[in-house]
PDB file of C-alpha atoms and ligand atoms in Angstrom:
ATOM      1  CA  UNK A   1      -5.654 -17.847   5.173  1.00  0.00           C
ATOM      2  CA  UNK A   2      -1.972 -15.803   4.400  1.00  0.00           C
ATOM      3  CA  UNK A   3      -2.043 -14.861   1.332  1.00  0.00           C
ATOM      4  CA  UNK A   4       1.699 -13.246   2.474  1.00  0.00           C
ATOM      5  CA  UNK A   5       4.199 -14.704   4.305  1.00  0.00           C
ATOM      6  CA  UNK A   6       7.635 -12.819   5.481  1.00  0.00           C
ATOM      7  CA  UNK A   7       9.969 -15.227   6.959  1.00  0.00           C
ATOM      8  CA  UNK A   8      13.400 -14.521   8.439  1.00  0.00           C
ATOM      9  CA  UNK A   9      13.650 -11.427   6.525  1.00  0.00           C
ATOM     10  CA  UNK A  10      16.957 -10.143   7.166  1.00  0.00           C
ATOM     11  CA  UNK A  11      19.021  -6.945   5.166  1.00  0.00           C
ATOM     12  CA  UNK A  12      21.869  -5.169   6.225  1.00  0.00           C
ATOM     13  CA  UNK A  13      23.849  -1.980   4.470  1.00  0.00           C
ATOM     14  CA  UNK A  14      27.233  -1.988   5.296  1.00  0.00           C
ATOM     15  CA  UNK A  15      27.299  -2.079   9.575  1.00  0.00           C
ATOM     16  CA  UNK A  16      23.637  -1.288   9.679  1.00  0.00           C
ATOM     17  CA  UNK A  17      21.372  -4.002  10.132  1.00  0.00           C
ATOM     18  CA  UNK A  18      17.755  -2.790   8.814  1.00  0.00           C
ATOM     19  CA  UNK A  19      16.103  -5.651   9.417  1.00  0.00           C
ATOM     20  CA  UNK A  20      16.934  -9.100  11.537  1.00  0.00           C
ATOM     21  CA  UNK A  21      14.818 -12.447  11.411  1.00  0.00           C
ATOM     22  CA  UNK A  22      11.313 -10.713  10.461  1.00  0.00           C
ATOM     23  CA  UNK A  23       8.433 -12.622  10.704  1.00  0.00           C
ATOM     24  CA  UNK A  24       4.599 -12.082  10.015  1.00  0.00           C
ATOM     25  CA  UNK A  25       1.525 -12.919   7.830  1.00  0.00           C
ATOM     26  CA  UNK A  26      -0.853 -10.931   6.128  1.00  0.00           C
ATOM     27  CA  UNK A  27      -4.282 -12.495   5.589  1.00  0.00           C
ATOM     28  CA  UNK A  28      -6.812 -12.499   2.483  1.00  0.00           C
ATOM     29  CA  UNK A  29      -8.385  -8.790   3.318  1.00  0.00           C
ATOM     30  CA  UNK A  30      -6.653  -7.949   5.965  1.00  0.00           C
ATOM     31  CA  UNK A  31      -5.057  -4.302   5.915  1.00  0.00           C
ATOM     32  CA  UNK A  32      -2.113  -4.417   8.557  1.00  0.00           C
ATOM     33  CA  UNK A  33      -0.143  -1.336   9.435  1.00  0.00           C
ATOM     34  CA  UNK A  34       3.866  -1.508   9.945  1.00  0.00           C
ATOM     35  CA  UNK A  35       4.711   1.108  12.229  1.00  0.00           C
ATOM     36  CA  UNK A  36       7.819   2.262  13.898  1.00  0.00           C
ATOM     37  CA  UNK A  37      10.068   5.134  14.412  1.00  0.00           C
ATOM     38  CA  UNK A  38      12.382   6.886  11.182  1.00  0.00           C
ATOM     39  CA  UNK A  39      15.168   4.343  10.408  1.00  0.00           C
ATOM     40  CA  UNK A  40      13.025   1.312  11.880  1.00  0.00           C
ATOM     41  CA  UNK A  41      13.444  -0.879   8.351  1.00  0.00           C
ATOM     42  CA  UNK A  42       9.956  -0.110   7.066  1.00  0.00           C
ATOM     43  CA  UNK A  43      11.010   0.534   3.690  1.00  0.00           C
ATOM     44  CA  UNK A  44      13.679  -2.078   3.313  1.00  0.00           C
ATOM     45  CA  UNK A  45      11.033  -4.370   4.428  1.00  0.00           C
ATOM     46  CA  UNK A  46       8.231  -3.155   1.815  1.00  0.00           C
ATOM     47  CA  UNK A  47      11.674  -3.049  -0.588  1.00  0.00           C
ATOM     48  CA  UNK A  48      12.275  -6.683   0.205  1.00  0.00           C
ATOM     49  CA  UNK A  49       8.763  -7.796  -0.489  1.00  0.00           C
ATOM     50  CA  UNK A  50       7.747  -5.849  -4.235  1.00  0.00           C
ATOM     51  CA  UNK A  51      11.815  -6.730  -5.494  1.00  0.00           C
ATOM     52  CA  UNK A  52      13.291  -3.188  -5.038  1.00  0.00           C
ATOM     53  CA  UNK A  53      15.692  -5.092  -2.498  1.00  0.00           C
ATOM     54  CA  UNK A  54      17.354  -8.571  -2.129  1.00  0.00           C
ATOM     55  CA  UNK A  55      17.011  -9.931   1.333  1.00  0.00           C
ATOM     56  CA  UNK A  56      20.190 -11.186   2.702  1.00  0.00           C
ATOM     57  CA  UNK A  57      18.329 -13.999   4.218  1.00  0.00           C
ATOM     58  CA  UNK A  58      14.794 -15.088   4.474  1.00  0.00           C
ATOM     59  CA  UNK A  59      11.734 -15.686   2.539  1.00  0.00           C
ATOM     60  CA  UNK A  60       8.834 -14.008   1.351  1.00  0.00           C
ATOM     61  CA  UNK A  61       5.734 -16.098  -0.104  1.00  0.00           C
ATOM     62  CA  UNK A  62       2.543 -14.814  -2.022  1.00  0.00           C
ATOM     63  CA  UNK A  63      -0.179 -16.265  -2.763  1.00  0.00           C
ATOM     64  CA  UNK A  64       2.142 -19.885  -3.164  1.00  0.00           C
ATOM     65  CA  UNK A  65       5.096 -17.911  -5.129  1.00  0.00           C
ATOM     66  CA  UNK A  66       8.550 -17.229  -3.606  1.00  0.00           C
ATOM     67  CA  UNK A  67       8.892 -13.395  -4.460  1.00  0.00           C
ATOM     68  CA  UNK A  68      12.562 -13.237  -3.337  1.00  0.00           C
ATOM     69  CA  UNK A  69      14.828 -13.333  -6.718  1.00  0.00           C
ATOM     70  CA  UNK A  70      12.156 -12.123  -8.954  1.00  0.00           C
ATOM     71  CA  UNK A  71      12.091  -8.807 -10.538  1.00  0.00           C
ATOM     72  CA  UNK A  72       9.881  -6.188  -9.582  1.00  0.00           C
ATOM     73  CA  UNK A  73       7.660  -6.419 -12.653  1.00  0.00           C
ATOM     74  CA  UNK A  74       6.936  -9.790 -12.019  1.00  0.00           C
ATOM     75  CA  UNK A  75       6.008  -9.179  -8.778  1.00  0.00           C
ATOM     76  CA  UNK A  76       3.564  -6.607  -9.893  1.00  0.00           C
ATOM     77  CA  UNK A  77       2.370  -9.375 -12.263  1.00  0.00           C
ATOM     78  CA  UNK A  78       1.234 -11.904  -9.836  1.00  0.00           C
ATOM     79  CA  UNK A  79      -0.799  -9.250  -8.183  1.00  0.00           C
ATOM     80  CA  UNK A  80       1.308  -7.063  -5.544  1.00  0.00           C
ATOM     81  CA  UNK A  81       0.073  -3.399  -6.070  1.00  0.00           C
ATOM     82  CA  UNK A  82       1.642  -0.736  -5.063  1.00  0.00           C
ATOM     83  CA  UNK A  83       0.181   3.136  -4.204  1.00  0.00           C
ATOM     84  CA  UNK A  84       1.386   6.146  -3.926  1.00  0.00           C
ATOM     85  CA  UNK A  85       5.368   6.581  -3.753  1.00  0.00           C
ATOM     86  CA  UNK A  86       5.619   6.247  -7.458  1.00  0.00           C
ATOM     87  CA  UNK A  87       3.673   8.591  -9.184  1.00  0.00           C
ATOM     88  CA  UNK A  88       1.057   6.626 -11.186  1.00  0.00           C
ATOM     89  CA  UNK A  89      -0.619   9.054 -13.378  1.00  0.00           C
ATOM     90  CA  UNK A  90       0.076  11.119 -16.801  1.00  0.00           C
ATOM     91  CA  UNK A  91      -0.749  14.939 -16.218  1.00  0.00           C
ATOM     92  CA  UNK A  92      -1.740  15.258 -19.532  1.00  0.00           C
ATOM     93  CA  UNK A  93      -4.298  13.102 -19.616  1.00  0.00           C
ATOM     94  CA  UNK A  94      -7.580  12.817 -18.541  1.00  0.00           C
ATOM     95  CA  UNK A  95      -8.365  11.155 -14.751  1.00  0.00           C
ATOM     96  CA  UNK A  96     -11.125   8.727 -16.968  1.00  0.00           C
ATOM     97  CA  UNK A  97      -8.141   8.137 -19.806  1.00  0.00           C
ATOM     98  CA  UNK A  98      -5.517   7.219 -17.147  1.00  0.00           C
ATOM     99  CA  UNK A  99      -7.687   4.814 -15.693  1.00  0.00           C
ATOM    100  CA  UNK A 100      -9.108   3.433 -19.035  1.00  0.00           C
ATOM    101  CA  UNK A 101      -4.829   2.802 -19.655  1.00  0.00           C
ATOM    102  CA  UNK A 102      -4.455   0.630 -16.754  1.00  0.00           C
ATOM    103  CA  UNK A 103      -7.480  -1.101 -17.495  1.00  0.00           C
ATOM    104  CA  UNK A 104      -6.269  -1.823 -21.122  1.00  0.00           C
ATOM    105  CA  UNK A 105      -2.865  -2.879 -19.748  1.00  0.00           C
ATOM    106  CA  UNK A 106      -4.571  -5.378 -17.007  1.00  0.00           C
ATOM    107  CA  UNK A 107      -7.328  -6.784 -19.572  1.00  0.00           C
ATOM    108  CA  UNK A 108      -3.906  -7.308 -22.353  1.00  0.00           C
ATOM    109  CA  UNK A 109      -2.393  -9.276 -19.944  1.00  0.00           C
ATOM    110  CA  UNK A 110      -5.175 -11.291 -18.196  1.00  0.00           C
ATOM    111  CA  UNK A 111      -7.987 -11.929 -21.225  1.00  0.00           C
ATOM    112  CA  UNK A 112      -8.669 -12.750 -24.592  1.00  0.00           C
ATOM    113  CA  UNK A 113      -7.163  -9.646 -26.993  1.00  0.00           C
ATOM    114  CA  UNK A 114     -10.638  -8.686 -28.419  1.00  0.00           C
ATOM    115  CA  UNK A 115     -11.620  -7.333 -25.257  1.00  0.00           C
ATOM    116  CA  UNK A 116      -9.676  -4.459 -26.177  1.00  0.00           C
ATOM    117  CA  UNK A 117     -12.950  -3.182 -28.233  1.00  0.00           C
ATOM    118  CA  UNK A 118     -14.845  -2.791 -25.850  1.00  0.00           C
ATOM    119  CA  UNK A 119     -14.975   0.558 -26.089  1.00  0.00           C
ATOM    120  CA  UNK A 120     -11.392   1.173 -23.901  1.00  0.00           C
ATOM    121  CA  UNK A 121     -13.386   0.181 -20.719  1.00  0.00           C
ATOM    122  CA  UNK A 122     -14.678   3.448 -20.144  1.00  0.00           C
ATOM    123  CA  UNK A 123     -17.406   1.692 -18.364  1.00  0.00           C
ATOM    124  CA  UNK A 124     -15.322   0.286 -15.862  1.00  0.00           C
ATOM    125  CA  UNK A 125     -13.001   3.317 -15.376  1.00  0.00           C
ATOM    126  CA  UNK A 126     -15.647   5.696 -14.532  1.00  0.00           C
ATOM    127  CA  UNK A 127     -17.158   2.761 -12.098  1.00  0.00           C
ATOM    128  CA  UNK A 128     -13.603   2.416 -10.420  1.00  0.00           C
ATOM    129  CA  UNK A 129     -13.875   6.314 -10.281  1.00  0.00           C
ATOM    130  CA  UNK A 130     -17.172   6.488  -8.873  1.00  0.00           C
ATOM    131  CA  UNK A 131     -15.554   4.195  -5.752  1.00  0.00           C
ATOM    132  CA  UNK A 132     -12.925   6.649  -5.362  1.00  0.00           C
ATOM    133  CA  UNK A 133     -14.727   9.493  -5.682  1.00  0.00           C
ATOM    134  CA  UNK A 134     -13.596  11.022  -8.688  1.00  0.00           C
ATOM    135  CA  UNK A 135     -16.180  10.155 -11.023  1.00  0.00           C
ATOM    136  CA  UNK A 136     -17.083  14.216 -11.690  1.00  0.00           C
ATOM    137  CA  UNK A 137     -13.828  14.945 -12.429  1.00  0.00           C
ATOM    138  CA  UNK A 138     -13.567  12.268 -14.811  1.00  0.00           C
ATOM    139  CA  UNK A 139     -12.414  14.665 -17.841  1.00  0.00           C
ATOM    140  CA  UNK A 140     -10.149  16.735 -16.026  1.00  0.00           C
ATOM    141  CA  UNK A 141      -6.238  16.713 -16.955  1.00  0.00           C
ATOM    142  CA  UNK A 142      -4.685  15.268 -13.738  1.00  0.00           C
ATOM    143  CA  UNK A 143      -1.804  18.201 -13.798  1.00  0.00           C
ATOM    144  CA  UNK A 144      -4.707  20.483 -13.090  1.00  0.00           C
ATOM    145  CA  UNK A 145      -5.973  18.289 -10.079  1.00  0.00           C
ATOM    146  CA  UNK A 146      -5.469  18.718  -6.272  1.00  0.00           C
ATOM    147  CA  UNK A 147      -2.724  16.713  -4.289  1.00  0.00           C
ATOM    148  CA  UNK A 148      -5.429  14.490  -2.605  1.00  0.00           C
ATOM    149  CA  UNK A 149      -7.364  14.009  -5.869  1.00  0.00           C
ATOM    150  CA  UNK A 150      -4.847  13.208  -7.419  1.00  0.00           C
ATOM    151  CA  UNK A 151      -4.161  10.591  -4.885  1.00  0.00           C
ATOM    152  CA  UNK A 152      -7.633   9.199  -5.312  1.00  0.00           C
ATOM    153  CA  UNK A 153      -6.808   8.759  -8.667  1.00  0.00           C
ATOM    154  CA  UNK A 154      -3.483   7.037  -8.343  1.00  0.00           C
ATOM    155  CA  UNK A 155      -5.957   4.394  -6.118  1.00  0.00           C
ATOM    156  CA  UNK A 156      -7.959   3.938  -8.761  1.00  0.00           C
ATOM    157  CA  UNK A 157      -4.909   3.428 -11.305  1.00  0.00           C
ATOM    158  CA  UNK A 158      -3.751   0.801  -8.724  1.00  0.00           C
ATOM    159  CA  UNK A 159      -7.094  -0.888  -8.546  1.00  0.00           C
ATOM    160  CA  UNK A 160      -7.450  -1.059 -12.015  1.00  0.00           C
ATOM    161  CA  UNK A 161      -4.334  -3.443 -12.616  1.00  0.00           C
ATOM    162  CA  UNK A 162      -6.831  -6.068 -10.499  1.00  0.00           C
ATOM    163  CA  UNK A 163      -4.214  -6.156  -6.841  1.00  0.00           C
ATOM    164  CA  UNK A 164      -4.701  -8.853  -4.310  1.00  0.00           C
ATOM    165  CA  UNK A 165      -2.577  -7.238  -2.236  1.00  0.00           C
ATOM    166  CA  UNK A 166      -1.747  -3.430  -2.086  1.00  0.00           C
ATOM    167  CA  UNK A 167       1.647  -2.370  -0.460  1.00  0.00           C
ATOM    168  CA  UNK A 168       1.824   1.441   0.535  1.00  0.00           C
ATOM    169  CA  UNK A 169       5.001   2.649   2.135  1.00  0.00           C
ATOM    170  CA  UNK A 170       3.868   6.104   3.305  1.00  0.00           C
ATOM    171  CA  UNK A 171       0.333   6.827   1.303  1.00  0.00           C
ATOM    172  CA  UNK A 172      -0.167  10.326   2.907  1.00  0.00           C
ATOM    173  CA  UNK A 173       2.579  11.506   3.048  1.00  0.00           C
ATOM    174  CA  UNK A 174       2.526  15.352   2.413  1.00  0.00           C
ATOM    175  CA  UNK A 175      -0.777  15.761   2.622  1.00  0.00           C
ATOM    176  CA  UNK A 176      -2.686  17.640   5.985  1.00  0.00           C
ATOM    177  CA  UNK A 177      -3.991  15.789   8.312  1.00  0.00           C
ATOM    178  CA  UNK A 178      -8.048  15.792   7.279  1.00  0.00           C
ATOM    179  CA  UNK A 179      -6.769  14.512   3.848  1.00  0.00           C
ATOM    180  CA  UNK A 180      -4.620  11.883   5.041  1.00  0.00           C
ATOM    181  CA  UNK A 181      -7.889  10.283   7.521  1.00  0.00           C
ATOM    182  CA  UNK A 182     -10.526  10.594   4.497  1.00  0.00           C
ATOM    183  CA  UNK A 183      -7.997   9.123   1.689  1.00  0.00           C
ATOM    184  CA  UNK A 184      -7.115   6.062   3.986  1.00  0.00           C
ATOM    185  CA  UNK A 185     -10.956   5.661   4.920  1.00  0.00           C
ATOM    186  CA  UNK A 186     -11.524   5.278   1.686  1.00  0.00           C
ATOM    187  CA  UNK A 187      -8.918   2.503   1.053  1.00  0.00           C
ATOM    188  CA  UNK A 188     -10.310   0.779   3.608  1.00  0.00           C
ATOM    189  CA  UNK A 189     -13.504   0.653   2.662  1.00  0.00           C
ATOM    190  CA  UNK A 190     -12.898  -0.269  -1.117  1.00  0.00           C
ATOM    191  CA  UNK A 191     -10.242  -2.774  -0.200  1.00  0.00           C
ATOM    192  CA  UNK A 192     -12.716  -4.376   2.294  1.00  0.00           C
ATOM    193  CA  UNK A 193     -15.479  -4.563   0.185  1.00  0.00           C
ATOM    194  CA  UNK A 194     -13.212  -6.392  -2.869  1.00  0.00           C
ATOM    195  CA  UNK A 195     -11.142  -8.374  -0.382  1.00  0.00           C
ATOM    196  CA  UNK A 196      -7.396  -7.062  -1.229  1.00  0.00           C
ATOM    197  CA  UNK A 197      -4.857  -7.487   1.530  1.00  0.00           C
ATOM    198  CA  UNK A 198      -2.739  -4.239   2.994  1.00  0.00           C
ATOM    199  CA  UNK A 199       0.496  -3.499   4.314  1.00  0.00           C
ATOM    200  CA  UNK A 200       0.962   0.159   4.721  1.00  0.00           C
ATOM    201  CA  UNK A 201       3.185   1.935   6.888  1.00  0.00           C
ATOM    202  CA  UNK A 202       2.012   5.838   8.290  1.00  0.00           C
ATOM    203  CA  UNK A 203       3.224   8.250  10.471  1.00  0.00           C
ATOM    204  CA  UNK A 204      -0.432   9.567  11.816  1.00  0.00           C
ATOM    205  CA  UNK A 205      -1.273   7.462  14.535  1.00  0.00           C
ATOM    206  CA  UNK A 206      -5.038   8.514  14.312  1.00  0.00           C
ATOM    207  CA  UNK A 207      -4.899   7.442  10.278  1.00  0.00           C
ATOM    208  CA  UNK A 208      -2.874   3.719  11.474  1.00  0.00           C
ATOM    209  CA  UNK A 209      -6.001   3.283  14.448  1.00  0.00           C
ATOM    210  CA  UNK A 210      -8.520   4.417  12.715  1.00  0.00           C
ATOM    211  CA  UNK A 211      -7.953   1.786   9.821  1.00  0.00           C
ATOM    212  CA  UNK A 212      -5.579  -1.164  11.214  1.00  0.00           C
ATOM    213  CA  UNK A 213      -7.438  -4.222  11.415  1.00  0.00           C
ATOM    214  CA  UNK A 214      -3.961  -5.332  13.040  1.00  0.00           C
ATOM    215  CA  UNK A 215      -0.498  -4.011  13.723  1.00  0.00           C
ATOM    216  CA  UNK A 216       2.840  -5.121  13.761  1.00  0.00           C
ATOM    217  CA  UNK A 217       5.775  -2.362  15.058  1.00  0.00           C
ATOM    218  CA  UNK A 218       9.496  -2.809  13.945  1.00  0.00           C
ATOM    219  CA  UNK A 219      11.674  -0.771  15.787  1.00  0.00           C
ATOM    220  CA  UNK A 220      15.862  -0.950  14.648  1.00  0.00           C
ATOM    221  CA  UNK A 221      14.763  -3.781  12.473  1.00  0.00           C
ATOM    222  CA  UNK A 222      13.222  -5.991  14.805  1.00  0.00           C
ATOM    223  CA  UNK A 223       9.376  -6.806  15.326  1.00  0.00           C
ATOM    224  CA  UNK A 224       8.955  -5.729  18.646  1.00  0.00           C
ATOM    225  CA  UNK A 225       5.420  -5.840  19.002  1.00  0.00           C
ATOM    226  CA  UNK A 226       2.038  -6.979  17.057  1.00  0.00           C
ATOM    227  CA  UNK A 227      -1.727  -6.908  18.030  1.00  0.00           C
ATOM    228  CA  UNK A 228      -4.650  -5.233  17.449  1.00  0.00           C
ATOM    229  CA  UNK A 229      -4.909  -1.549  17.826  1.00  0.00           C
ATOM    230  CA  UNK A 230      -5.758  -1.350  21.234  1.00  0.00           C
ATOM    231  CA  UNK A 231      -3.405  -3.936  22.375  1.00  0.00           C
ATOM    232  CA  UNK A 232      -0.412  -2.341  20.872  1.00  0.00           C
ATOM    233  CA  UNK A 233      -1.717   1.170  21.765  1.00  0.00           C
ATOM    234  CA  UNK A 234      -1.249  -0.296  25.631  1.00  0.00           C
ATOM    235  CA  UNK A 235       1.870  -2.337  25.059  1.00  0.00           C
ATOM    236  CA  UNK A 236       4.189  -0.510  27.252  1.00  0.00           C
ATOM    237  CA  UNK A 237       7.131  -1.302  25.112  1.00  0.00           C
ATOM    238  CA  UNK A 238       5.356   0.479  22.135  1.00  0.00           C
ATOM    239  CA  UNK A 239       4.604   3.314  24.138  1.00  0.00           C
ATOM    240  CA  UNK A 240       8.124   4.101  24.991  1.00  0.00           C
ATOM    241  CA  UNK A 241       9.822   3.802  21.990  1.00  0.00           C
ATOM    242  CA  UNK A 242       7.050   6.586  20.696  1.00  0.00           C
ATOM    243  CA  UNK A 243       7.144   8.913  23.899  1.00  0.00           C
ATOM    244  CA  UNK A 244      10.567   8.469  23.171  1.00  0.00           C
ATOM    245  CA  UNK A 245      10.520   9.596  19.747  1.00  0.00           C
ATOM    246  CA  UNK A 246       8.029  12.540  20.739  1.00  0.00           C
ATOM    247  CA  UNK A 247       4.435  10.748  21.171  1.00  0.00           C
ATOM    248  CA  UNK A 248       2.847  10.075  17.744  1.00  0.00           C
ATOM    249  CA  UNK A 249      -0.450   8.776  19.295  1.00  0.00           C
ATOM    250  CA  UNK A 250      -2.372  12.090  19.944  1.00  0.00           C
ATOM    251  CA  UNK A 251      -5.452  11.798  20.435  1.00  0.00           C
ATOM    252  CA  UNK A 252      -5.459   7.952  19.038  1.00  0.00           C
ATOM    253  CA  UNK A 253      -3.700   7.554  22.512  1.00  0.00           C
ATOM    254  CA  UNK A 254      -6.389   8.890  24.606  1.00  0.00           C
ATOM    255  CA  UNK A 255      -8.699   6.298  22.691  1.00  0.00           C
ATOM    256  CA  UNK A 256     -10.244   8.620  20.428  1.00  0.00           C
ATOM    257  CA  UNK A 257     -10.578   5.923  18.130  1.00  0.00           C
ATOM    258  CA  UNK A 258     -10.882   2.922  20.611  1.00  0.00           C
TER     259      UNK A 258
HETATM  260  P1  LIG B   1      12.134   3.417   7.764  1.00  0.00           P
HETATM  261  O1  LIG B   1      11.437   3.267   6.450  1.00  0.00           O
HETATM  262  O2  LIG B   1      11.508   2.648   8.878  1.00  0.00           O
HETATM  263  O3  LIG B   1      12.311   4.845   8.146  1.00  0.00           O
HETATM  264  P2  LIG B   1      14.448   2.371   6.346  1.00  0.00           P
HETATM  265  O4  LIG B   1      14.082   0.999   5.944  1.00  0.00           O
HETATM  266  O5  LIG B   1      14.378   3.432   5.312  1.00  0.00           O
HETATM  267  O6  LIG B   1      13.608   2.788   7.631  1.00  0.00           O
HETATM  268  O7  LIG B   1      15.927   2.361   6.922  1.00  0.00           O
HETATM  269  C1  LIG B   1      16.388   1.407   7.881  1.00  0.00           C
HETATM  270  C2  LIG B   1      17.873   1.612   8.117  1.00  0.00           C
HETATM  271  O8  LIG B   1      18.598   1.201   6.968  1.00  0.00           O
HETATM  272  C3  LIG B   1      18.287   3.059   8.382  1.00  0.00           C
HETATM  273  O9  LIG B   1      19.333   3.049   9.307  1.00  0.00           O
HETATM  274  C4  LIG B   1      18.728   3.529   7.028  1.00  0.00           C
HETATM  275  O10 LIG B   1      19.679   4.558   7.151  1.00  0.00           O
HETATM  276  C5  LIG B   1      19.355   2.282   6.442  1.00  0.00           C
HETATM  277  N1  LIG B   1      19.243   2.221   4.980  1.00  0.00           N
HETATM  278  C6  LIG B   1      18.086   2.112   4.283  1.00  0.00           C
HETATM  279  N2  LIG B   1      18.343   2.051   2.953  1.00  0.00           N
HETATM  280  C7  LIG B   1      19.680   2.126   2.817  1.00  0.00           C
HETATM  281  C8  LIG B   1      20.580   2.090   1.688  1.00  0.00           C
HETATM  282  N3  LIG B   1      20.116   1.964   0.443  1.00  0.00           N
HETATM  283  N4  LIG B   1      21.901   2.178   1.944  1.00  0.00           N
HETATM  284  C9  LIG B   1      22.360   2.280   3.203  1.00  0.00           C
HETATM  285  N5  LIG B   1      21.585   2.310   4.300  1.00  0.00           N
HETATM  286  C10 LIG B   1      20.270   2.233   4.116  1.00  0.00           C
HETATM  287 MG1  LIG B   2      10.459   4.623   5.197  1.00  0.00          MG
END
């Protein structure tokens, strides 16, 4: 079942058209990469979907809401998440204490206010940093941690405010290339195992085959193509547009991760 819908999606600035009549789905658990060159519409389309932006035309359904009109906060509200353009963490305090915040932010809004006592959900926080990997580093000051700790940590932030669906425009950016495979391995794994949706858009074509359970490619703000990895990796129309731009598939295009 869809827990997202993008209909029709349509934004232009000024003479540029970023994005005409867009249509896809995202299924319950599904993690779906948007790919395309620099300047495709990627992040109107993720700016569309979590409020940033107002479509010129078209609609956008989650989970049974219409998003389009409604602010960004309530957005985030009915469960959109969103990792790792916005940085989610306070350097001066602790990785455990950042996640116990989120925690106590989620539980105020979704449960009965004497939850609150129970002891700031430390419990939970260090078991959301366990799955992330960050579980002995729990009493650190994040200004002290490493970029791609860090990032583990702003995952765990997210997962604390309870997402069905995560949007990430970018994750990995600026980090090297070893970082960028383990940090979306380890999405994937957690977001499998609880069952949120993903959109994300990336750059590394080993990270987007690697972890795609399906991809959709927008190139000058049209969906051009969408399949699963190997069917796009072969769609000839995909594979210009890319040797065009310089060939982003590496060694994901010699099936390295077929
Ligand atoms: P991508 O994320 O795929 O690189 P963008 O969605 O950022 O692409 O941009 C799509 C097109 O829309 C580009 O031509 C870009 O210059 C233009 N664009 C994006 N945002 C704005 C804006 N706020 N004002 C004017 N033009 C914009
Ligand atoms: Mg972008």
């Amino acid at each position: 079942m869809s827990v997202l819908t993008v209909s029709g999606l349509a934004k232009s600035f000024g003479g540029v058209q970023a994005l005409r009549d867009v249509n896809f789905t995202l299924a319950a658990g599904e993690i779906l990469a948007m790919i395309g060159p620099n300047g495709a519409g990627k992040s109107t389309c993720f700016n569309c979907i979590n409020g940033q932006l107002r479509p010129d035309l078209g609609s956008v359904t989650f989970a049974g809401h219409e998003l389009i009109g409604l602010p960004p906060r309530r957005i985030w509200r009915l469960g959109v998440g969103r990792t790792f353009q916005i940085t989610a963490t306070f350097g001066s305090m602790t990785v455990a204490e950042n996640v116990q915040m989120a925690l106590i932010s989620h539980h105020r809004r979704t449960r009965a206010p004497w939850t609150l006592a129970t002891r700031l959900h430390r419990e939970e926080a260090l078991a959301l940093l366990d799955a992330v990997g960050m579980r002995d580093q729990a009493e650190r000051r994040c200004s002290v941690l490493a970029y791609g700790d860090l990032k583990r940590v702003e995952l765990a932030v997210a997962l604390a405010h309870g997402p069905r669906m995560l949007l990430m425009d970018e994750p990995t950016a600026g980090m090297a290339p070893k970082e960028r495979i383990a940090l979306m391995a380890l999405t994937a794994g957690i977001v499998h195992d609880r069952g949120i949706s993903v959109l994300f858009t990336e750059h590394d074509m080993d990270v987007v085959f690697a972890n795609a359970d399906r991809i959709i490619v927008l190139n000058r703000g049209e969906l051009i193509a969408e399949g699963t990895p190997a069917a796009v990796r072969d769609n000839p129309m995909v594979q210009e547009i890319y040797l065009g731009a310089g060939s982003m598939f590496g060694a994901a295009a010699a099936g390295a991760h077929a």
